[in-house]
Amino acid sequence: MQIRKILVPVDGSDYSQRAAEYAADFAKMVGAEVVLLICRMSIPPILGQVAYDQARNSLVAQAEEVLEPCRRLLRERNVPFADRVLEGKVEVAIVDAADYERCDLIIMGSRGHSELEGLLLGSVTHRVLQMASCPVMVIR
């Protein structure tokens, strides 16, 4: 199996940062590209334009804040990468992005910010393991 593209969902948690670090080293070793993914909440269309714009700007700024350390890490290690910001249900966005981007592997943290502490895995990680069509590597 040749790994050319690795999807790395990030959310700013320590777990996702460790996954990004692992993915950077792994991608460098196998000559793969990394696709960083952050999933943000959807903005309700019922908001007025001013409130909608404020909410969108805040969510974009939060996504940039989470992505930048990962971008810096990949640049420093000379790993080619792209990044995507999607909205919606996190596990569905991850699986859909992996399929759309034709990723050979997903590397993700065992838990994230959006999860309550589970017994073994965060629920998003567990659902991605169940739904993904490619292998998933979980980093603790």
PDB file of N, CA, C and O in Angstrom, residues 84-140:
ATOM      1  N   ARG A  84      -8.291  22.591   4.689  1.00  0.00           N
ATOM      2  CA  ARG A  84      -9.708  22.731   4.380  1.00  0.00           C
ATOM      3  C   ARG A  84     -10.454  23.096   5.655  1.00  0.00           C
ATOM      4  O   ARG A  84     -10.167  22.575   6.730  1.00  0.00           O
ATOM      5  N   VAL A  85     -11.434  23.971   5.511  1.00  0.00           N
ATOM      6  CA  VAL A  85     -12.338  24.312   6.605  1.00  0.00           C
ATOM      7  C   VAL A  85     -13.734  23.930   6.138  1.00  0.00           C
ATOM      8  O   VAL A  85     -14.227  24.450   5.136  1.00  0.00           O
ATOM      9  N   LEU A  86     -14.336  22.981   6.835  1.00  0.00           N
ATOM     10  CA  LEU A  86     -15.679  22.522   6.493  1.00  0.00           C
ATOM     11  C   LEU A  86     -16.604  22.793   7.661  1.00  0.00           C
ATOM     12  O   LEU A  86     -16.159  23.031   8.780  1.00  0.00           O
ATOM     13  N   GLU A  87     -17.890  22.714   7.394  1.00  0.00           N
ATOM     14  CA  GLU A  87     -18.842  22.862   8.479  1.00  0.00           C
ATOM     15  C   GLU A  87     -19.800  21.691   8.448  1.00  0.00           C
ATOM     16  O   GLU A  87     -19.945  21.009   7.439  1.00  0.00           O
ATOM     17  N   GLY A  88     -20.407  21.445   9.592  1.00  0.00           N
ATOM     18  CA  GLY A  88     -21.358  20.352   9.701  1.00  0.00           C
ATOM     19  C   GLY A  88     -20.946  19.365  10.768  1.00  0.00           C
ATOM     20  O   GLY A  88     -20.093  19.644  11.610  1.00  0.00           O
ATOM     21  N   LYS A  89     -21.547  18.203  10.710  1.00  0.00           N
ATOM     22  CA  LYS A  89     -21.266  17.146  11.681  1.00  0.00           C
ATOM     23  C   LYS A  89     -19.839  16.664  11.483  1.00  0.00           C
ATOM     24  O   LYS A  89     -19.445  16.262  10.391  1.00  0.00           O
ATOM     25  N   VAL A  90     -19.046  16.702  12.526  1.00  0.00           N
ATOM     26  CA  VAL A  90     -17.600  16.516  12.426  1.00  0.00           C
ATOM     27  C   VAL A  90     -17.225  15.187  11.785  1.00  0.00           C
ATOM     28  O   VAL A  90     -16.436  15.151  10.837  1.00  0.00           O
ATOM     29  N   GLU A  91     -17.766  14.082  12.286  1.00  0.00           N
ATOM     30  CA  GLU A  91     -17.352  12.790  11.747  1.00  0.00           C
ATOM     31  C   GLU A  91     -17.732  12.620  10.274  1.00  0.00           C
ATOM     32  O   GLU A  91     -16.990  12.022   9.494  1.00  0.00           O
ATOM     33  N   VAL A  92     -18.860  13.172   9.882  1.00  0.00           N
ATOM     34  CA  VAL A  92     -19.281  13.105   8.481  1.00  0.00           C
ATOM     35  C   VAL A  92     -18.342  13.951   7.618  1.00  0.00           C
ATOM     36  O   VAL A  92     -17.923  13.529   6.534  1.00  0.00           O
ATOM     37  N   ALA A  93     -17.987  15.139   8.101  1.00  0.00           N
ATOM     38  CA  ALA A  93     -17.059  16.000   7.361  1.00  0.00           C
ATOM     39  C   ALA A  93     -15.708  15.316   7.177  1.00  0.00           C
ATOM     40  O   ALA A  93     -15.106  15.379   6.101  1.00  0.00           O
ATOM     41  N   ILE A  94     -15.221  14.645   8.218  1.00  0.00           N
ATOM     42  CA  ILE A  94     -13.926  13.963   8.133  1.00  0.00           C
ATOM     43  C   ILE A  94     -13.980  12.851   7.093  1.00  0.00           C
ATOM     44  O   ILE A  94     -13.115  12.757   6.217  1.00  0.00           O
ATOM     45  N   VAL A  95     -14.978  12.016   7.181  1.00  0.00           N
ATOM     46  CA  VAL A  95     -15.097  10.887   6.255  1.00  0.00           C
ATOM     47  C   VAL A  95     -15.317  11.380   4.829  1.00  0.00           C
ATOM     48  O   VAL A  95     -14.690  10.877   3.889  1.00  0.00           O
ATOM     49  N   ASP A  96     -16.180  12.367   4.654  1.00  0.00           N
ATOM     50  CA  ASP A  96     -16.428  12.917   3.313  1.00  0.00           C
ATOM     51  C   ASP A  96     -15.172  13.559   2.735  1.00  0.00           C
ATOM     52  O   ASP A  96     -14.874  13.399   1.553  1.00  0.00           O
ATOM     53  N   ALA A  97     -14.430  14.303   3.566  1.00  0.00           N
ATOM     54  CA  ALA A  97     -13.202  14.939   3.089  1.00  0.00           C
ATOM     55  C   ALA A  97     -12.172  13.888   2.687  1.00  0.00           C
ATOM     56  O   ALA A  97     -11.492  14.033   1.663  1.00  0.00           O
ATOM     57  N   ALA A  98     -12.044  12.833   3.474  1.00  0.00           N
ATOM     58  CA  ALA A  98     -11.096  11.757   3.139  1.00  0.00           C
ATOM     59  C   ALA A  98     -11.453  11.128   1.799  1.00  0.00           C
ATOM     60  O   ALA A  98     -10.571  10.867   0.970  1.00  0.00           O
ATOM     61  N   ASP A  99     -12.744  10.910   1.573  1.00  0.00           N
ATOM     62  CA  ASP A  99     -13.184  10.340   0.294  1.00  0.00           C
ATOM     63  C   ASP A  99     -12.960  11.327  -0.851  1.00  0.00           C
ATOM     64  O   ASP A  99     -12.411  10.964  -1.890  1.00  0.00           O
ATOM     65  N   TYR A 100     -13.386  12.568  -0.669  1.00  0.00           N
ATOM     66  CA  TYR A 100     -13.271  13.579  -1.723  1.00  0.00           C
ATOM     67  C   TYR A 100     -11.813  13.827  -2.109  1.00  0.00           C
ATOM     68  O   TYR A 100     -11.477  13.956  -3.284  1.00  0.00           O
ATOM     69  N   GLU A 101     -10.949  13.897  -1.106  1.00  0.00           N
ATOM     70  CA  GLU A 101      -9.529  14.178  -1.337  1.00  0.00           C
ATOM     71  C   GLU A 101      -8.744  12.921  -1.753  1.00  0.00           C
ATOM     72  O   GLU A 101      -7.568  12.996  -2.046  1.00  0.00           O
ATOM     73  N   ARG A 102      -9.431  11.780  -1.731  1.00  0.00           N
ATOM     74  CA  ARG A 102      -8.803  10.489  -2.052  1.00  0.00           C
ATOM     75  C   ARG A 102      -7.602  10.207  -1.142  1.00  0.00           C
ATOM     76  O   ARG A 102      -6.509   9.874  -1.597  1.00  0.00           O
ATOM     77  N   CYS A 103      -7.842  10.375   0.141  1.00  0.00           N
ATOM     78  CA  CYS A 103      -6.789  10.144   1.129  1.00  0.00           C
ATOM     79  C   CYS A 103      -6.591   8.648   1.339  1.00  0.00           C
ATOM     80  O   CYS A 103      -7.547   7.869   1.312  1.00  0.00           O
ATOM     81  N   ASP A 104      -5.361   8.278   1.545  1.00  0.00           N
ATOM     82  CA  ASP A 104      -5.011   6.882   1.783  1.00  0.00           C
ATOM     83  C   ASP A 104      -5.033   6.539   3.261  1.00  0.00           C
ATOM     84  O   ASP A 104      -5.007   5.363   3.627  1.00  0.00           O
ATOM     85  N   LEU A 105      -5.050   7.570   4.112  1.00  0.00           N
ATOM     86  CA  LEU A 105      -4.954   7.367   5.553  1.00  0.00           C
ATOM     87  C   LEU A 105      -5.500   8.597   6.267  1.00  0.00           C
ATOM     88  O   LEU A 105      -5.319   9.723   5.793  1.00  0.00           O
ATOM     89  N   ILE A 106      -6.144   8.368   7.394  1.00  0.00           N
ATOM     90  CA  ILE A 106      -6.549   9.446   8.303  1.00  0.00           C
ATOM     91  C   ILE A 106      -5.721   9.274   9.573  1.00  0.00           C
ATOM     92  O   ILE A 106      -5.658   8.172  10.121  1.00  0.00           O
ATOM     93  N   ILE A 107      -5.074  10.332  10.008  1.00  0.00           N
ATOM     94  CA  ILE A 107      -4.368  10.311  11.291  1.00  0.00           C
ATOM     95  C   ILE A 107      -5.044  11.343  12.177  1.00  0.00           C
ATOM     96  O   ILE A 107      -5.104  12.522  11.827  1.00  0.00           O
ATOM     97  N   MET A 108      -5.587  10.892  13.305  1.00  0.00           N
ATOM     98  CA  MET A 108      -6.322  11.800  14.179  1.00  0.00           C
ATOM     99  C   MET A 108      -6.068  11.478  15.642  1.00  0.00           C
ATOM    100  O   MET A 108      -5.629  10.389  15.982  1.00  0.00           O
ATOM    101  N   GLY A 109      -6.350  12.469  16.474  1.00  0.00           N
ATOM    102  CA  GLY A 109      -6.198  12.297  17.912  1.00  0.00           C
ATOM    103  C   GLY A 109      -7.288  11.413  18.481  1.00  0.00           C
ATOM    104  O   GLY A 109      -8.378  11.296  17.913  1.00  0.00           O
ATOM    105  N   SER A 110      -6.983  10.800  19.611  1.00  0.00           N
ATOM    106  CA  SER A 110      -7.950   9.897  20.231  1.00  0.00           C
ATOM    107  C   SER A 110      -9.136  10.640  20.835  1.00  0.00           C
ATOM    108  O   SER A 110     -10.209  10.075  20.984  1.00  0.00           O
ATOM    109  N   ARG A 111      -8.942  11.908  21.146  1.00  0.00           N
ATOM    110  CA  ARG A 111     -10.029  12.757  21.648  1.00  0.00           C
ATOM    111  C   ARG A 111      -9.792  14.168  21.162  1.00  0.00           C
ATOM    112  O   ARG A 111      -8.691  14.524  20.784  1.00  0.00           O
ATOM    113  N   GLY A 112     -10.840  14.976  21.248  1.00  0.00           N
ATOM    114  CA  GLY A 112     -10.695  16.370  20.846  1.00  0.00           C
ATOM    115  C   GLY A 112     -11.420  17.289  21.797  1.00  0.00           C
ATOM    116  O   GLY A 112     -11.960  16.852  22.815  1.00  0.00           O
ATOM    117  N   HIS A 113     -11.446  18.565  21.457  1.00  0.00           N
ATOM    118  CA  HIS A 113     -12.134  19.551  22.298  1.00  0.00           C
ATOM    119  C   HIS A 113     -13.626  19.308  22.381  1.00  0.00           C
ATOM    120  O   HIS A 113     -14.245  19.616  23.384  1.00  0.00           O
ATOM    121  N   SER A 114     -14.201  18.772  21.312  1.00  0.00           N
ATOM    122  CA  SER A 114     -15.653  18.651  21.282  1.00  0.00           C
ATOM    123  C   SER A 114     -16.163  17.436  22.047  1.00  0.00           C
ATOM    124  O   SER A 114     -17.354  17.220  22.137  1.00  0.00           O
ATOM    125  N   GLU A 115     -15.278  16.643  22.595  1.00  0.00           N
ATOM    126  CA  GLU A 115     -15.683  15.395  23.227  1.00  0.00           C
ATOM    127  C   GLU A 115     -15.623  15.469  24.747  1.00  0.00           C
ATOM    128  O   GLU A 115     -14.720  16.047  25.317  1.00  0.00           O
ATOM    129  N   LEU A 116     -16.565  14.828  25.373  1.00  0.00           N
ATOM    130  CA  LEU A 116     -16.455  14.569  26.802  1.00  0.00           C
ATOM    131  C   LEU A 116     -15.450  13.439  26.946  1.00  0.00           C
ATOM    132  O   LEU A 116     -15.256  12.641  26.039  1.00  0.00           O
ATOM    133  N   GLU A 117     -14.805  13.349  28.074  1.00  0.00           N
ATOM    134  CA  GLU A 117     -13.831  12.274  28.267  1.00  0.00           C
ATOM    135  C   GLU A 117     -14.560  10.935  28.193  1.00  0.00           C
ATOM    136  O   GLU A 117     -15.430  10.640  28.990  1.00  0.00           O
ATOM    137  N   GLY A 118     -14.202  10.121  27.204  1.00  0.00           N
ATOM    138  CA  GLY A 118     -14.798   8.801  27.050  1.00  0.00           C
ATOM    139  C   GLY A 118     -13.956   7.768  27.771  1.00  0.00           C
ATOM    140  O   GLY A 118     -12.916   8.074  28.334  1.00  0.00           O
ATOM    141  N   LEU A 119     -14.405   6.533  27.749  1.00  0.00           N
ATOM    142  CA  LEU A 119     -13.648   5.466  28.396  1.00  0.00           C
ATOM    143  C   LEU A 119     -12.341   5.213  27.657  1.00  0.00           C
ATOM    144  O   LEU A 119     -11.293   5.121  28.259  1.00  0.00           O
ATOM    145  N   LEU A 120     -12.399   5.066  26.329  1.00  0.00           N
ATOM    146  CA  LEU A 120     -11.199   4.782  25.557  1.00  0.00           C
ATOM    147  C   LEU A 120     -10.960   5.801  24.459  1.00  0.00           C
ATOM    148  O   LEU A 120      -9.848   6.255  24.263  1.00  0.00           O
ATOM    149  N   LEU A 121     -11.992   6.120  23.715  1.00  0.00           N
ATOM    150  CA  LEU A 121     -11.868   7.028  22.580  1.00  0.00           C
ATOM    151  C   LEU A 121     -12.956   8.084  22.646  1.00  0.00           C
ATOM    152  O   LEU A 121     -14.033   7.834  23.176  1.00  0.00           O
ATOM    153  N   GLY A 122     -12.689   9.232  22.049  1.00  0.00           N
ATOM    154  CA  GLY A 122     -13.743  10.217  21.890  1.00  0.00           C
ATOM    155  C   GLY A 122     -14.780   9.685  20.914  1.00  0.00           C
ATOM    156  O   GLY A 122     -14.481   8.846  20.065  1.00  0.00           O
ATOM    157  N   SER A 123     -15.991  10.156  21.007  1.00  0.00           N
ATOM    158  CA  SER A 123     -17.060   9.612  20.160  1.00  0.00           C
ATOM    159  C   SER A 123     -16.852   9.938  18.687  1.00  0.00           C
ATOM    160  O   SER A 123     -17.203   9.137  17.824  1.00  0.00           O
ATOM    161  N   VAL A 124     -16.284  11.103  18.362  1.00  0.00           N
ATOM    162  CA  VAL A 124     -16.017  11.419  16.956  1.00  0.00           C
ATOM    163  C   VAL A 124     -14.999  10.431  16.394  1.00  0.00           C
ATOM    164  O   VAL A 124     -15.182   9.868  15.308  1.00  0.00           O
ATOM    165  N   THR A 125     -13.938  10.192  17.130  1.00  0.00           N
ATOM    166  CA  THR A 125     -12.915   9.242  16.687  1.00  0.00           C
ATOM    167  C   THR A 125     -13.529   7.867  16.498  1.00  0.00           C
ATOM    168  O   THR A 125     -13.279   7.196  15.487  1.00  0.00           O
ATOM    169  N   HIS A 126     -14.338   7.451  17.433  1.00  0.00           N
ATOM    170  CA  HIS A 126     -14.983   6.146  17.336  1.00  0.00           C
ATOM    171  C   HIS A 126     -15.853   6.062  16.082  1.00  0.00           C
ATOM    172  O   HIS A 126     -15.811   5.069  15.354  1.00  0.00           O
ATOM    173  N   ARG A 127     -16.637   7.096  15.818  1.00  0.00           N
ATOM    174  CA  ARG A 127     -17.513   7.069  14.640  1.00  0.00           C
ATOM    175  C   ARG A 127     -16.709   7.107  13.344  1.00  0.00           C
ATOM    176  O   ARG A 127     -17.070   6.447  12.374  1.00  0.00           O
ATOM    177  N   VAL A 128     -15.605   7.867  13.307  1.00  0.00           N
ATOM    178  CA  VAL A 128     -14.757   7.884  12.106  1.00  0.00           C
ATOM    179  C   VAL A 128     -14.185   6.495  11.870  1.00  0.00           C
ATOM    180  O   VAL A 128     -14.146   6.014  10.730  1.00  0.00           O
ATOM    181  N   LEU A 129     -13.744   5.822  12.925  1.00  0.00           N
ATOM    182  CA  LEU A 129     -13.236   4.458  12.784  1.00  0.00           C
ATOM    183  C   LEU A 129     -14.283   3.543  12.156  1.00  0.00           C
ATOM    184  O   LEU A 129     -13.957   2.665  11.361  1.00  0.00           O
ATOM    185  N   GLN A 130     -15.538   3.742  12.503  1.00  0.00           N
ATOM    186  CA  GLN A 130     -16.621   2.913  11.980  1.00  0.00           C
ATOM    187  C   GLN A 130     -16.999   3.274  10.544  1.00  0.00           C
ATOM    188  O   GLN A 130     -17.378   2.410   9.765  1.00  0.00           O
ATOM    189  N   MET A 131     -16.883   4.542  10.173  1.00  0.00           N
ATOM    190  CA  MET A 131     -17.415   5.030   8.900  1.00  0.00           C
ATOM    191  C   MET A 131     -16.385   5.158   7.775  1.00  0.00           C
ATOM    192  O   MET A 131     -16.758   5.121   6.607  1.00  0.00           O
ATOM    193  N   ALA A 132     -15.130   5.330   8.101  1.00  0.00           N
ATOM    194  CA  ALA A 132     -14.119   5.665   7.087  1.00  0.00           C
ATOM    195  C   ALA A 132     -13.876   4.502   6.128  1.00  0.00           C
ATOM    196  O   ALA A 132     -13.874   3.333   6.525  1.00  0.00           O
ATOM    197  N   SER A 133     -13.642   4.852   4.872  1.00  0.00           N
ATOM    198  CA  SER A 133     -13.353   3.835   3.856  1.00  0.00           C
ATOM    199  C   SER A 133     -11.850   3.593   3.716  1.00  0.00           C
ATOM    200  O   SER A 133     -11.440   2.685   3.010  1.00  0.00           O
ATOM    201  N   CYS A 134     -11.043   4.401   4.399  1.00  0.00           N
ATOM    202  CA  CYS A 134      -9.593   4.203   4.390  1.00  0.00           C
ATOM    203  C   CYS A 134      -9.143   3.903   5.822  1.00  0.00           C
ATOM    204  O   CYS A 134      -9.885   4.114   6.768  1.00  0.00           O
ATOM    205  N   PRO A 135      -7.904   3.436   5.985  1.00  0.00           N
ATOM    206  CA  PRO A 135      -7.400   3.181   7.345  1.00  0.00           C
ATOM    207  C   PRO A 135      -7.350   4.463   8.180  1.00  0.00           C
ATOM    208  O   PRO A 135      -7.157   5.552   7.651  1.00  0.00           O
ATOM    209  N   VAL A 136      -7.532   4.286   9.484  1.00  0.00           N
ATOM    210  CA  VAL A 136      -7.489   5.401  10.436  1.00  0.00           C
ATOM    211  C   VAL A 136      -6.461   5.063  11.505  1.00  0.00           C
ATOM    212  O   VAL A 136      -6.519   4.004  12.120  1.00  0.00           O
ATOM    213  N   MET A 137      -5.517   5.972  11.692  1.00  0.00           N
ATOM    214  CA  MET A 137      -4.507   5.814  12.741  1.00  0.00           C
ATOM    215  C   MET A 137      -4.873   6.780  13.852  1.00  0.00           C
ATOM    216  O   MET A 137      -5.031   7.990  13.613  1.00  0.00           O
ATOM    217  N   VAL A 138      -5.011   6.263  15.069  1.00  0.00           N
ATOM    218  CA  VAL A 138      -5.411   7.077  16.207  1.00  0.00           C
ATOM    219  C   VAL A 138      -4.199   7.308  17.092  1.00  0.00           C
ATOM    220  O   VAL A 138      -3.512   6.367  17.504  1.00  0.00           O
ATOM    221  N   ILE A 139      -3.914   8.585  17.373  1.00  0.00           N
ATOM    222  CA  ILE A 139      -2.760   8.986  18.170  1.00  0.00           C
ATOM    223  C   ILE A 139      -3.227   9.420  19.547  1.00  0.00           C
ATOM    224  O   ILE A 139      -4.143  10.225  19.667  1.00  0.00           O
ATOM    225  N   ARG A 140      -2.580   8.894  20.580  1.00  0.00           N
ATOM    226  CA  ARG A 140      -2.916   9.276  21.958  1.00  0.00           C
ATOM    227  C   ARG A 140      -2.039  10.407  22.416  1.00  0.00           C
ATOM    228  O   ARG A 140      -0.993  10.656  21.984  1.00  0.00           O
TER     229      ARG A 140
END
